[in-house]
Coordinates of C-alpha atoms and ligand atoms in Angstrom, one line a residue:
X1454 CA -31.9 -25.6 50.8
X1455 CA -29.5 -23.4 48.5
X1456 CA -28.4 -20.3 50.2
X1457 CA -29.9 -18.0 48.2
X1458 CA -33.0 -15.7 48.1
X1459 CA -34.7 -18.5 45.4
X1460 CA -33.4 -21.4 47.9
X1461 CA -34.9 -19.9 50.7
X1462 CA -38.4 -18.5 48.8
X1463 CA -38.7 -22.2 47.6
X1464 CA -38.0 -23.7 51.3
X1465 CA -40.7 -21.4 52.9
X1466 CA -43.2 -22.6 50.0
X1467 CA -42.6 -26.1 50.8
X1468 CA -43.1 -25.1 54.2
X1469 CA -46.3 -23.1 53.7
X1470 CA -49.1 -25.9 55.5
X1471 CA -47.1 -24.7 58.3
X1472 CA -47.6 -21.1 58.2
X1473 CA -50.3 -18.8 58.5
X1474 CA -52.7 -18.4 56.0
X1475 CA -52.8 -15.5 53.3
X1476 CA -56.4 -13.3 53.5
X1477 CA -58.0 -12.2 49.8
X1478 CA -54.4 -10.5 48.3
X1479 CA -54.5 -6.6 48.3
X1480 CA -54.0 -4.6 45.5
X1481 CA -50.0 -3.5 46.2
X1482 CA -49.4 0.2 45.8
X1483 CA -46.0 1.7 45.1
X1484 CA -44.7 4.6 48.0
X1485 CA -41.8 6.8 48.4
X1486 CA -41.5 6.4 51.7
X1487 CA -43.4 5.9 54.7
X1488 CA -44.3 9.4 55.6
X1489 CA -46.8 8.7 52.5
X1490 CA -49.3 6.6 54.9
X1491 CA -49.4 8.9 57.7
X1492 CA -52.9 9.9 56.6
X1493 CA -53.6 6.2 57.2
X1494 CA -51.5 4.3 60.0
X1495 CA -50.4 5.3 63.4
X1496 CA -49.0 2.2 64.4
X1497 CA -45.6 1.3 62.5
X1498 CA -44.1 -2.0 63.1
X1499 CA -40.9 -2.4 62.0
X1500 CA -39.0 -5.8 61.1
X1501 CA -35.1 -4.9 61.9
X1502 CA -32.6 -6.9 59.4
X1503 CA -33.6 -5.9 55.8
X1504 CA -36.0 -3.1 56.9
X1505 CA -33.3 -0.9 59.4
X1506 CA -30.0 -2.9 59.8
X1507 CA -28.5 -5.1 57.8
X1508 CA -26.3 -7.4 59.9
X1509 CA -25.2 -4.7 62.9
X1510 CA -25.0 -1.6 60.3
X1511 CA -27.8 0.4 60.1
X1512 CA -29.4 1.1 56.5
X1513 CA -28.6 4.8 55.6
X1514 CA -31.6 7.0 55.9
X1515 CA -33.5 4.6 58.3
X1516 CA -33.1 6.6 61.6
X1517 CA -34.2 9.6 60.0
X1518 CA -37.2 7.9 58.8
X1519 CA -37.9 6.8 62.4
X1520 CA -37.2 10.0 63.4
X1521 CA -39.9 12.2 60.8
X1522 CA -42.5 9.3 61.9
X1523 CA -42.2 10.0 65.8
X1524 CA -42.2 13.8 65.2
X1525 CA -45.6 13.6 63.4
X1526 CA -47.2 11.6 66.2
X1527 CA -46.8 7.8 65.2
X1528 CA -45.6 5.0 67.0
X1529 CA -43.1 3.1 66.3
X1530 CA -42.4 -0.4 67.4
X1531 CA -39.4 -2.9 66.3
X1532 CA -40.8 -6.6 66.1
X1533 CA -37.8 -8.7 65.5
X1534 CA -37.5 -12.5 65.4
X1535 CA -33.7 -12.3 66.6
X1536 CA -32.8 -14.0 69.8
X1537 CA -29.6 -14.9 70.6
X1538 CA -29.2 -11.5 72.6
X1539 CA -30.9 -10.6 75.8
X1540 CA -33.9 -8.4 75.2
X1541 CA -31.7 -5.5 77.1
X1542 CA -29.2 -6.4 74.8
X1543 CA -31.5 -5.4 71.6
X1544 CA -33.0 -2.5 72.9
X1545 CA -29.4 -1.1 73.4
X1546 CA -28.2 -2.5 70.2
X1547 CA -30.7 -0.1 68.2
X1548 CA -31.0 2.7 70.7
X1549 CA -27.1 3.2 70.3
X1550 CA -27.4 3.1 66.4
X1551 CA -29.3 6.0 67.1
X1552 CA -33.3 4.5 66.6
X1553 CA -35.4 7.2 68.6
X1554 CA -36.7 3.7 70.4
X1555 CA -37.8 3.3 74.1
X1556 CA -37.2 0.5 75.9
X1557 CA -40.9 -1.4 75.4
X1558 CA -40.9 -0.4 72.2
X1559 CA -38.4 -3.5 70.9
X1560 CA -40.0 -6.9 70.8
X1561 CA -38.2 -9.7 70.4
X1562 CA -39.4 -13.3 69.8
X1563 CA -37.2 -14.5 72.4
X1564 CA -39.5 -12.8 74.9
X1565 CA -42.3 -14.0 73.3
X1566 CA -40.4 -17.9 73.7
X1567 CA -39.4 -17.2 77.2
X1568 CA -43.1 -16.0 78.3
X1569 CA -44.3 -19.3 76.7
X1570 CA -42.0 -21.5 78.6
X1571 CA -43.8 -20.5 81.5
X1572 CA -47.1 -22.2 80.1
X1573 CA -45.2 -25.9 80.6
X1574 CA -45.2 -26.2 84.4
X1575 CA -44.5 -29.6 84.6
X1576 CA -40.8 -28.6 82.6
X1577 CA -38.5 -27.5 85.5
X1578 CA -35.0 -27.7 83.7
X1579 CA -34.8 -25.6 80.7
X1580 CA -31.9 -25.7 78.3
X1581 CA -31.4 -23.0 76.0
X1582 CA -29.5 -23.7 72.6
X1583 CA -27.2 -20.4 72.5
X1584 CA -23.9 -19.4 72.0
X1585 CA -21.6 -20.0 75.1
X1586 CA -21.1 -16.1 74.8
X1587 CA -25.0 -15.4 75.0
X1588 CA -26.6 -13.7 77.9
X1589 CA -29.2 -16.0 79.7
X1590 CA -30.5 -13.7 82.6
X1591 CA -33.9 -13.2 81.0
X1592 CA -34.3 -17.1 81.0
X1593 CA -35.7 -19.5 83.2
X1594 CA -33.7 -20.3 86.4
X1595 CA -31.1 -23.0 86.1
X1596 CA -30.8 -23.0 82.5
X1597 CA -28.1 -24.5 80.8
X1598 CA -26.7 -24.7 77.1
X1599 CA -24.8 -26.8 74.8
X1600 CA -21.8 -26.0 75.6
X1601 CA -22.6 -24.7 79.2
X1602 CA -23.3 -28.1 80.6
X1603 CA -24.0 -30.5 77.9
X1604 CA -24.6 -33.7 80.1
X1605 CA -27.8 -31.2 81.5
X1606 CA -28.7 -30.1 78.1
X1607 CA -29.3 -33.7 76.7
X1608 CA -31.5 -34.9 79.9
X1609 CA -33.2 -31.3 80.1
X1610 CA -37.1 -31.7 79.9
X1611 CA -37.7 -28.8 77.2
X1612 CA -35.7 -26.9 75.0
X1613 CA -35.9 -23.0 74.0
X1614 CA -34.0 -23.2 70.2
X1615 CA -33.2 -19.3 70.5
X1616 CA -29.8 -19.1 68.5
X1617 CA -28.3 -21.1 65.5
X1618 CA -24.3 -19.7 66.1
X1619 CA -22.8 -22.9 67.6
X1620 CA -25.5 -25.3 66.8
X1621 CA -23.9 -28.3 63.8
X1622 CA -25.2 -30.9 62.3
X1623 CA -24.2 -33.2 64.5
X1624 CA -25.5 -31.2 67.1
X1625 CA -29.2 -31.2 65.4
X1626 CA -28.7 -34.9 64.8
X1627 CA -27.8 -35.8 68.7
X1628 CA -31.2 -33.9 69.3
X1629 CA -33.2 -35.7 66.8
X1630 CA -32.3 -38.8 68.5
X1631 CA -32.7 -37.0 71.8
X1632 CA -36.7 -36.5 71.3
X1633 CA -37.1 -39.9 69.1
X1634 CA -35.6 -41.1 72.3
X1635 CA -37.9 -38.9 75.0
X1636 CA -40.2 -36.5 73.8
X1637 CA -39.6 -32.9 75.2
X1638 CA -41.4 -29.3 74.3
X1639 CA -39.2 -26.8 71.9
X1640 CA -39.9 -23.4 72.2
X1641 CA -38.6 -22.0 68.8
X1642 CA -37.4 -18.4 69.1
X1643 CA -36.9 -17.8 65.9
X1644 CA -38.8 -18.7 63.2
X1645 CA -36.3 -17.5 60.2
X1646 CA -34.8 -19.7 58.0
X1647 CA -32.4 -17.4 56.5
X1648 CA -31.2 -13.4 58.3
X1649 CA -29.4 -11.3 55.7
X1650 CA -25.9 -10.2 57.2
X1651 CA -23.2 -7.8 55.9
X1652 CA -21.6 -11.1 54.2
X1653 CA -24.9 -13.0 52.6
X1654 CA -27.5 -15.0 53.9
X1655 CA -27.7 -17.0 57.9
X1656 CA -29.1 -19.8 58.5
X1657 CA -31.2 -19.3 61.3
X1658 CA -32.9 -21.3 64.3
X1659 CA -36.2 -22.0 62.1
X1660 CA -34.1 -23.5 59.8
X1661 CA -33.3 -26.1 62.2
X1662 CA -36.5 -26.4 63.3
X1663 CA -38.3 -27.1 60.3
X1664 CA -35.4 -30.0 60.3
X1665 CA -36.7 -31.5 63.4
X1666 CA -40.4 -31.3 62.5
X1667 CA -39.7 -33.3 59.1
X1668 CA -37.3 -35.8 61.2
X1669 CA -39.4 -36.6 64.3
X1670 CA -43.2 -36.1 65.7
X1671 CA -42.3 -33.2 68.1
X1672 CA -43.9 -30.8 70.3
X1673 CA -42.3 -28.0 68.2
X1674 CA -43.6 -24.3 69.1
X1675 CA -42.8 -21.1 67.3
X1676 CA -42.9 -18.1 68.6
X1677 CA -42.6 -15.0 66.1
X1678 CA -43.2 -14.0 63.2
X1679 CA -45.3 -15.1 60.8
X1680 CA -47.3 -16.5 64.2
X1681 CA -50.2 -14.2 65.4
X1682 CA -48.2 -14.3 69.0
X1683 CA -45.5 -12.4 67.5
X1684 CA -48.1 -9.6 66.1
X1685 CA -50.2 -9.9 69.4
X1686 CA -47.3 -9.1 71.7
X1687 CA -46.2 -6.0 69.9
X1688 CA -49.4 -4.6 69.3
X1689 CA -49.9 -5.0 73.2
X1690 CA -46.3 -3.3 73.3
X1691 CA -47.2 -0.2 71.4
X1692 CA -50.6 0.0 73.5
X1693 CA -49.2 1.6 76.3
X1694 CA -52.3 4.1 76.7
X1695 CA -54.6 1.0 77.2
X1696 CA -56.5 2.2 74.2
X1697 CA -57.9 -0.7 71.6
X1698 CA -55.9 -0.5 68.6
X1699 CA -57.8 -0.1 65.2
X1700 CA -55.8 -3.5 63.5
X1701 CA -56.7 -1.7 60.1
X1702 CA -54.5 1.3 61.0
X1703 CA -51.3 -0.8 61.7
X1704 CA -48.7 -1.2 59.5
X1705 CA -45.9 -4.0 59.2
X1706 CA -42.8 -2.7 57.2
X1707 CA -41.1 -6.1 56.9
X1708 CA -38.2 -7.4 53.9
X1709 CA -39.6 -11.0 53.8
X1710 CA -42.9 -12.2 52.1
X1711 CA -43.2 -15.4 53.8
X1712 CA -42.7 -13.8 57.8
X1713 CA -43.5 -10.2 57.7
X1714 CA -46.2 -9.6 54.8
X1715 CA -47.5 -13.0 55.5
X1716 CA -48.0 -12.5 59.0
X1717 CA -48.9 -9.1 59.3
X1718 CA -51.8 -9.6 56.5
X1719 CA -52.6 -12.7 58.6
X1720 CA -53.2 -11.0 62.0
X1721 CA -55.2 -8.3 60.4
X1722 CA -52.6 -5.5 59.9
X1723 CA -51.7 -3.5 56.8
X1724 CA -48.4 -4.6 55.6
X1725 CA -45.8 -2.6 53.6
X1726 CA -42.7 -4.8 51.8
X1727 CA -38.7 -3.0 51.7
X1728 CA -37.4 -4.4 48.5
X1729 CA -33.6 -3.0 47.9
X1730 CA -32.1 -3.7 51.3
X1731 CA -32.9 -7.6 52.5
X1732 CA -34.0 -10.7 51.6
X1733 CA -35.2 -8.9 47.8
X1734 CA -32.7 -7.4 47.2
X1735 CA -31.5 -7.8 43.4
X1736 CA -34.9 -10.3 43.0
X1737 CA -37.8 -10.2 41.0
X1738 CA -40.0 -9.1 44.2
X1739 CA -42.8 -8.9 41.5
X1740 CA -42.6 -12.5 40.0
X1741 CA -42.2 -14.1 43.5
X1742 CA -45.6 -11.9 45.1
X1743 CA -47.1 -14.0 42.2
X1744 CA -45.9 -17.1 42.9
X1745 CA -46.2 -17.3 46.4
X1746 CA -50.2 -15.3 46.1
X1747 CA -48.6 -13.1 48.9
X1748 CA -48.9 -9.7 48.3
X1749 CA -48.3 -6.3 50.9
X1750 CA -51.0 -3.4 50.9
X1751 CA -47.8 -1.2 49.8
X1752 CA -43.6 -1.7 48.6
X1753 CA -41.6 0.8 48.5
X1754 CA -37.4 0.7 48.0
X1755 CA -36.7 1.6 51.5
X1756 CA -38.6 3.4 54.3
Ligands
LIG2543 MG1 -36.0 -9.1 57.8

């Protein structure tokens, strides 16, 4: 895969039996900014790198726009597929760039990875693949890393992929032969090929993942977006009342067409696409909504 907006557009469309499906496109409308579709969404659910941050800076004019939201009455929730922090970690990351965020109000899909570990009873050891920096309280007891304990990690019965800093080649190779060898579960945590960072494009945990499906038959989970969990969990996140929420009346606000537009449209939401600040940045967002037949309710530059 080249490393470059086209690479990764062309990756996710090879990719595409493995995503969601696209519902009948909408007709995309142009906005100004978000506080143009307050008339019609009270749920706002942001995507973080492209949409607020890029890398660890925030995008000028983004916590205001958070801020004029909350003041007329929305809600606000940040579904992010990053998960090499703790979910602490997160929430304190965007609370002290100054999002007005409470603490339920950040989703991560590690969370969403870590809940789903506990639906394999019969795994007991865990390893996580993480940074040896990374926090691991939020994960299951005993867990272990690459670098932590790597005799553990190679005999561990299931594997939560939640971080790509670290992981090599080699690395993805010795675990290839690892589950050719014996089968285990791997939770993905996140489902990104590509994160866009102050100095270009990541390569990310889904990345790998996709590797490992196309290299060996594999119990191979992901949990984020574009997957309805991802959507399921923050829309249960922002529903602290207990009320239903009116699906039609939430709004995605997401940089990439393949995880946010894709899988908001596909778990019934509306979906609005932030072209000048991530993945589209520079592109012709246009040319590839026609390619790729997916297509937001709204674009607008920046929120
Ligand atoms: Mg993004």
């Amino acid at each position: 895969m080249e490393l470059t907006t086209l690479g990764v557009f062309r990756r996710y469309e090879e990719l595409r039996e493995r995503l969601p499906q696209m519902p009948a496109e909408p007709m995309t409308r142009p906005v100004g900014s978000l506080l143009d579709l307050v008339s019609e969404i009270d749920v706002f659910l942001f995507d973080a790198f492209g949409v607020l941050v890029v890398g660890d800076t925030p995008i000028p004019g983004t916590v205001e726009a958070l801020d004029a939201l909350k003041r007329v009455g929305k809600s606000i929730c940040i579904l992010t597929n990053a998960a090499t922090k703790e979910p602490q970690a997160q929430f304190a990351k965007y609370a002290g760039l100054g999002f007005p965020i409470a603490a339920g109000e950040v989703v991560s899909s590690r969370s969403i990875a870590v809940a789903a570990a506990e639906r394999f009873p019969h795994v007991r050891n865990w390893a996580a693949i993480l940074p040896a920096a990374a926090g691991i309280a939020d994960l299951p007891d005993g867990i272990v890393t690459q670098a932590s304990n790597a005799r553990s990690f190679w005999e561990a019965g299931g594997y939560l992929f939640l971080s790509s800093k670290g992981w090599t080649p080699a690395l993805q190779q010795r675990l290839v032969k690892r589950l050719k060898a014996r089968p285990a579960p791997v939770l993905v945590g996140n489902p990104d090929l590509v994160a866009p960072r102050e100095y270009g494009l990541s390569i990310e945990a889904g990345f790998f993942a996709h590797d490992l499906l196309d290299s060996v038959e594999a119990d191979i989970r992901f949990l984020g977006k574009p997957y309805a969990n991802a959507f399921n969990a923050a829309i249960q996140a922002a529903n602290t009342l207990g009320i239903p929420i009116d699906r039609s009346r939430v709004a995605m606000v997401g940089d990439t067409l393949h995880t946010d537009i894709l899988g908001g449209a596909a778990a019934g939401l509306r979906t609005v696409l932030v072209t000048d600040h991530g993945v589209l940045k520079g592109t012709d967002a246009e040319g590839l909504m026609r390619q790729s037949g997916i297509r937001p309710d709204w674009i607008t530059r920046s929120i």
